[in-house]
mmCIF file of C-alpha atoms in Angstrom:
data_model
loop_
_atom_site.group_PDB
_atom_site.id
_atom_site.type_symbol
_atom_site.label_atom_id
_atom_site.label_comp_id
_atom_site.label_asym_id
_atom_site.label_seq_id
_atom_site.Cartn_x
_atom_site.Cartn_y
_atom_site.Cartn_z
ATOM 1 C CA MET A 1 0.000 0.000 0.000
ATOM 2 C CA THR A 2 1.265 3.443 -0.888
ATOM 3 C CA PHE A 3 0.540 6.533 1.161
ATOM 4 C CA GLY A 4 0.695 10.036 -0.202
ATOM 5 C CA PHE A 5 -0.946 13.414 -0.275
ATOM 6 C CA ALA A 6 -2.921 14.911 -3.098
ATOM 7 C CA PRO A 7 -1.567 18.318 -4.073
ATOM 8 C CA SER A 8 -3.684 21.063 -2.589
ATOM 9 C CA SER A 9 -4.925 24.072 -4.546
ATOM 10 C CA ALA A 10 -2.493 26.252 -2.548
ATOM 11 C CA ALA A 11 0.425 24.055 -3.598
ATOM 12 C CA SER A 12 -0.688 24.269 -7.224
ATOM 13 C CA LEU A 13 -0.877 28.051 -7.006
ATOM 14 C CA SER A 14 2.587 28.273 -5.442
ATOM 15 C CA ALA A 15 4.014 26.047 -8.193
ATOM 16 C CA SER A 16 2.410 28.259 -10.837
ATOM 17 C CA ALA A 17 3.829 31.354 -9.152
ATOM 18 C CA ALA A 18 7.306 29.818 -9.046
ATOM 19 C CA SER A 19 7.042 28.923 -12.724
ATOM 20 C CA ALA A 20 5.994 32.484 -13.567
ATOM 21 C CA HIS A 21 9.223 33.790 -12.042
ATOM 22 C CA ARG A 22 11.294 31.640 -14.404
ATOM 23 C CA VAL A 23 10.736 34.162 -17.176
ATOM 24 C CA LEU A 24 12.933 37.127 -18.092
ATOM 25 C CA GLU A 25 11.246 40.306 -19.237
ATOM 26 C CA PRO A 26 12.858 42.239 -22.142
ATOM 27 C CA ALA A 27 14.083 44.951 -19.751
ATOM 28 C CA GLU A 28 15.743 42.357 -17.504
ATOM 29 C CA TRP A 29 17.406 40.745 -20.513
ATOM 30 C CA ALA A 30 18.670 44.095 -21.811
ATOM 31 C CA ALA A 31 20.082 44.928 -18.356
ATOM 32 C CA ALA A 32 21.918 41.597 -18.108
ATOM 33 C CA GLY A 33 24.842 42.766 -20.273
ATOM 34 C CA ILE A 34 24.422 40.114 -22.974
ATOM 35 C CA PRO A 35 27.381 40.426 -25.398
ATOM 36 C CA LEU A 36 26.458 41.641 -28.873
ATOM 37 C CA LEU A 37 27.151 39.471 -31.883
ATOM 38 C CA ARG A 38 29.555 41.096 -34.329
ATOM 39 C CA ASN A 39 27.856 39.500 -37.331
ATOM 40 C CA PRO A 40 24.460 38.135 -36.300
ATOM 41 C CA ARG A 41 23.327 37.342 -39.845
ATOM 42 C CA GLU A 42 26.353 35.118 -40.399
ATOM 43 C CA VAL A 43 25.651 33.249 -37.162
ATOM 44 C CA VAL A 44 21.953 32.843 -37.981
ATOM 45 C CA SER A 45 22.625 31.773 -41.575
ATOM 46 C CA GLY A 46 25.226 29.244 -40.460
ATOM 47 C CA LEU A 47 22.937 27.672 -37.866
ATOM 48 C CA HIS A 48 20.010 27.660 -40.292
ATOM 49 C CA ALA A 49 22.107 25.963 -42.959
ATOM 50 C CA ARG A 50 23.374 23.356 -40.504
ATOM 51 C CA HIS A 51 20.109 22.513 -38.722
ATOM 52 C CA HIS A 52 17.286 23.861 -40.959
ATOM 53 C CA PRO A 53 14.982 24.369 -37.969
ATOM 54 C CA GLY A 54 11.217 24.192 -38.289
ATOM 55 C CA PRO A 55 8.605 25.560 -35.882
ATOM 56 C CA ALA A 56 9.160 24.620 -32.213
ATOM 57 C CA THR A 57 12.827 23.774 -32.901
ATOM 58 C CA ALA A 58 15.563 25.168 -30.651
ATOM 59 C CA VAL A 59 19.184 25.380 -31.776
ATOM 60 C CA VAL A 60 21.802 25.984 -29.081
ATOM 61 C CA ALA A 61 25.317 26.820 -30.257
ATOM 62 C CA VAL A 62 28.656 27.520 -28.581
ATOM 63 C CA LEU A 63 30.920 30.157 -30.111
ATOM 64 C CA ASP A 64 34.576 30.858 -29.384
ATOM 65 C CA PRO A 65 35.848 34.435 -28.762
ATOM 66 C CA ASP A 66 36.148 34.943 -32.543
ATOM 67 C CA GLU A 67 32.526 33.826 -33.055
ATOM 68 C CA ARG A 68 33.578 30.598 -34.706
ATOM 69 C CA LEU A 69 31.128 27.777 -34.149
ATOM 70 C CA ARG A 70 32.526 25.121 -31.803
ATOM 71 C CA ALA A 71 29.445 22.976 -31.220
ATOM 72 C CA SER A 72 25.713 23.048 -31.796
ATOM 73 C CA ALA A 73 22.653 20.905 -31.249
ATOM 74 C CA SER A 74 18.986 21.150 -32.167
ATOM 75 C CA PHE A 75 15.901 19.628 -30.596
ATOM 76 C CA ILE A 76 12.126 19.909 -30.762
ATOM 77 C CA ARG A 77 10.331 21.550 -27.875
ATOM 78 C CA ARG A 78 7.780 19.284 -26.235
ATOM 79 C CA PRO A 79 4.220 20.614 -26.126
ATOM 80 C CA SER A 80 3.892 21.983 -22.592
ATOM 81 C CA ALA A 81 3.613 25.239 -20.714
ATOM 82 C CA ALA A 82 6.499 27.681 -21.157
ATOM 83 C CA ASP A 83 8.735 27.017 -18.157
ATOM 84 C CA GLY A 84 12.267 28.379 -17.895
ATOM 85 C CA TRP A 85 13.317 25.565 -15.580
ATOM 86 C CA MET A 86 12.282 22.903 -18.094
ATOM 87 C CA PHE A 87 13.954 24.814 -20.920
ATOM 88 C CA ARG A 88 17.113 25.150 -18.802
ATOM 89 C CA ASN A 89 17.262 21.400 -18.289
ATOM 90 C CA ALA A 90 16.760 20.702 -21.988
ATOM 91 C CA LEU A 91 19.477 23.169 -23.011
ATOM 92 C CA LEU A 92 21.878 21.894 -20.378
ATOM 93 C CA ALA A 93 21.404 18.314 -21.541
ATOM 94 C CA GLN A 94 22.258 19.317 -25.116
ATOM 95 C CA LEU A 95 25.313 21.332 -24.055
ATOM 96 C CA ARG A 96 26.644 18.450 -21.965
ATOM 97 C CA ARG A 97 26.204 16.164 -24.956
ATOM 98 C CA VAL A 98 28.150 18.255 -27.481
ATOM 99 C CA ILE A 99 30.871 20.138 -25.557
ATOM 100 C CA PRO A 100 32.787 19.879 -22.234
ATOM 101 C CA HIS A 101 31.991 22.417 -19.526
ATOM 102 C CA ASP A 102 34.227 25.374 -18.673
ATOM 103 C CA LEU A 103 33.493 25.455 -14.948
ATOM 104 C CA ARG A 104 37.201 25.400 -14.030
ATOM 105 C CA ARG A 105 37.791 28.769 -15.680
ATOM 106 C CA ARG A 106 37.605 31.889 -13.551
ATOM 107 C CA THR A 107 35.781 33.754 -16.295
ATOM 108 C CA PRO A 108 33.845 32.251 -19.214
ATOM 109 C CA VAL A 109 35.588 32.306 -22.591
ATOM 110 C CA ARG A 110 33.042 30.654 -24.843
ATOM 111 C CA THR A 111 29.530 31.965 -25.440
ATOM 112 C CA ALA A 112 26.280 30.077 -25.941
ATOM 113 C CA VAL A 113 23.582 31.504 -28.202
ATOM 114 C CA LEU A 114 20.071 30.199 -28.769
ATOM 115 C CA LEU A 115 18.071 30.267 -31.996
ATOM 116 C CA TYR A 116 14.407 29.369 -31.584
ATOM 117 C CA CYS A 117 12.071 28.850 -34.531
ATOM 118 C CA ARG A 118 8.440 29.502 -33.695
ATOM 119 C CA GLU A 119 5.097 30.634 -35.028
ATOM 120 C CA GLY A 120 3.908 34.228 -34.744
ATOM 121 C CA ASP A 121 5.754 37.480 -35.256
ATOM 122 C CA ALA A 122 9.014 38.761 -33.815
ATOM 123 C CA ARG A 123 7.480 40.460 -30.772
ATOM 124 C CA TRP A 124 8.504 39.168 -27.339
ATOM 125 C CA THR A 125 6.298 36.481 -25.819
ATOM 126 C CA GLU A 126 6.263 34.781 -22.435
ATOM 127 C CA GLU A 127 7.705 31.717 -24.157
ATOM 128 C CA ASP A 128 10.679 33.820 -25.264
ATOM 129 C CA GLY A 129 11.127 34.993 -21.691
ATOM 130 C CA ALA A 130 11.218 31.394 -20.492
ATOM 131 C CA TRP A 131 13.872 30.515 -23.096
ATOM 132 C CA MET A 132 15.915 33.534 -21.998
ATOM 133 C CA TRP A 133 15.741 32.408 -18.375
ATOM 134 C CA GLY A 134 16.675 28.866 -19.360
ATOM 135 C CA LEU A 135 19.597 29.961 -21.535
ATOM 136 C CA ARG A 136 21.048 32.208 -18.836
ATOM 137 C CA ASP A 137 20.814 29.514 -16.177
ATOM 138 C CA ALA A 138 22.158 26.741 -18.428
ATOM 139 C CA CYS A 139 25.178 28.894 -19.308
ATOM 140 C CA THR A 140 25.922 29.501 -15.632
ATOM 141 C CA LEU A 141 25.785 25.777 -14.886
ATOM 142 C CA HIS A 142 28.019 24.914 -17.864
ATOM 143 C CA GLY A 143 30.613 27.655 -17.377
ATOM 144 C CA LEU A 144 29.662 29.643 -20.496
ATOM 145 C CA ARG A 145 28.811 33.253 -21.189
ATOM 146 C CA CYS A 146 25.152 33.820 -21.921
ATOM 147 C CA GLY A 147 24.850 35.088 -25.480
ATOM 148 C CA ALA A 148 22.122 36.236 -27.813
ATOM 149 C CA TYR A 149 18.596 34.876 -27.981
ATOM 150 C CA ILE A 150 17.349 34.850 -31.568
ATOM 151 C CA THR A 151 13.859 34.096 -32.838
ATOM 152 C CA LEU A 152 13.207 32.721 -36.307
ATOM 153 C CA THR A 153 9.702 33.231 -37.704
ATOM 154 C CA ARG A 154 8.078 33.449 -41.127
ATOM 155 C CA ASP A 155 8.938 37.168 -41.099
ATOM 156 C CA GLY A 156 12.664 36.485 -40.682
ATOM 157 C CA TRP A 157 15.058 36.504 -37.738
ATOM 158 C CA GLN A 158 15.327 38.865 -34.793
ATOM 159 C CA VAL A 159 17.900 39.240 -32.013
ATOM 160 C CA LEU A 160 15.672 40.040 -29.057
ATOM 161 C CA GLY A 161 16.813 42.913 -26.913
ATOM 162 C CA GLU A 162 19.027 44.362 -29.658
ATOM 163 C CA GLY A 163 16.589 45.384 -32.369
ATOM 164 C CA ARG A 164 18.670 43.723 -35.073
ATOM 165 C CA GLY A 165 17.156 41.344 -37.562
ATOM 166 C CA GLY A 166 16.601 40.466 -41.192
ATOM 167 C CA ARG A 167 14.174 38.784 -43.582
ATOM 168 C CA ARG A 168 16.462 35.937 -44.579
ATOM 169 C CA PRO A 169 16.767 33.286 -43.441
ATOM 170 C CA SER A 170 13.214 32.789 -42.198
ATOM 171 C CA ALA A 171 11.209 29.846 -40.935
ATOM 172 C CA ASP A 172 10.019 29.218 -44.509
ATOM 173 C CA SER A 173 13.240 29.778 -46.452
ATOM 174 C CA ALA A 174 15.275 26.920 -47.860
ATOM 175 C CA PRO A 175 18.685 26.493 -46.219
ATOM 176 C CA GLU A 176 21.736 27.818 -48.007
ATOM 177 C CA PRO A 177 24.433 25.241 -48.791
ATOM 178 C CA PHE A 178 26.343 24.531 -45.583
ATOM 179 C CA GLY A 179 29.735 26.213 -45.537
ATOM 180 C CA THR A 180 28.688 29.003 -47.911
ATOM 181 C CA ALA A 181 26.193 30.833 -45.718
ATOM 182 C CA GLY A 182 27.429 34.331 -45.071
ATOM 183 C CA THR A 183 30.487 33.921 -47.281
ATOM 184 C CA PRO A 184 31.140 35.484 -50.706
ATOM 185 C CA PRO A 185 30.841 33.282 -53.785
ATOM 186 C CA PRO A 186 34.075 31.584 -54.862
ATOM 187 C CA ARG A 187 36.184 33.174 -57.574
ATOM 188 C CA PRO A 188 36.185 31.489 -60.987
ATOM 189 C CA PRO A 189 39.049 29.028 -61.407
ATOM 190 C CA ARG A 190 42.217 30.352 -62.991
ATOM 191 C CA THR A 191 43.393 28.690 -66.163
ATOM 192 C CA GLY A 192 46.942 28.479 -67.345
ATOM 193 C CA GLY A 193 48.866 27.605 -70.445
ATOM 194 C CA ALA A 194 49.996 29.396 -73.581
ATOM 195 C CA ALA A 195 46.577 29.254 -75.262
ATOM 196 C CA SER A 196 44.949 30.987 -72.301
ATOM 197 C CA GLU A 197 47.589 33.702 -72.340
ATOM 198 C CA VAL A 198 47.048 34.335 -76.078
ATOM 199 C CA LEU A 199 43.275 34.583 -75.556
ATOM 200 C CA ARG A 200 43.722 36.939 -72.600
ATOM 201 C CA ARG A 201 45.953 39.285 -74.617
ATOM 202 C CA ALA A 202 43.579 39.216 -77.569
ATOM 203 C CA ALA A 203 40.674 40.156 -75.330
ATOM 204 C CA ALA A 204 42.654 43.013 -73.842
ATOM 205 C CA ARG A 205 43.275 44.655 -77.233
#
């Protein structure tokens, strides 16, 4: 026989109140000193090309001090209430899977950023606030700097708290070939030989 207590209405209310506090408002996020990305479009395009996220897909990535991608992982958000604690656990599990922690360092060197593809427009939602809370806490527990939170919708991408964004890539756009996103097209191959030199001189006349 198992003994237990049914959760009271007061306990349910206190749990809901605790969950509500695991959300960061835009003003709190802006005041947190989140480092700015030097080239956000390149970061977004690279992650989009690598993971091609659809709605309800989160992509967490770790960047080195030169904003080079060191590790990334994507996962689908389970249908549930927006809870920063749950999001923190999901992000932390992905970080532990793809890259060692930096907890032995006195100050964080690498930065984690989060790209979340969702429905709706680019305006802040409570779900965004829960992801912000989760990202900040996961970074603390993994010895990383908390970086940008980026939403990807059908309207394009938006770095929340910075006011920077663009129309491509978007939730509907096809991914660019991996390795070419954000980079200039390659130069045409150079040809050599005497025949090429004769043609070049003739064209120059």
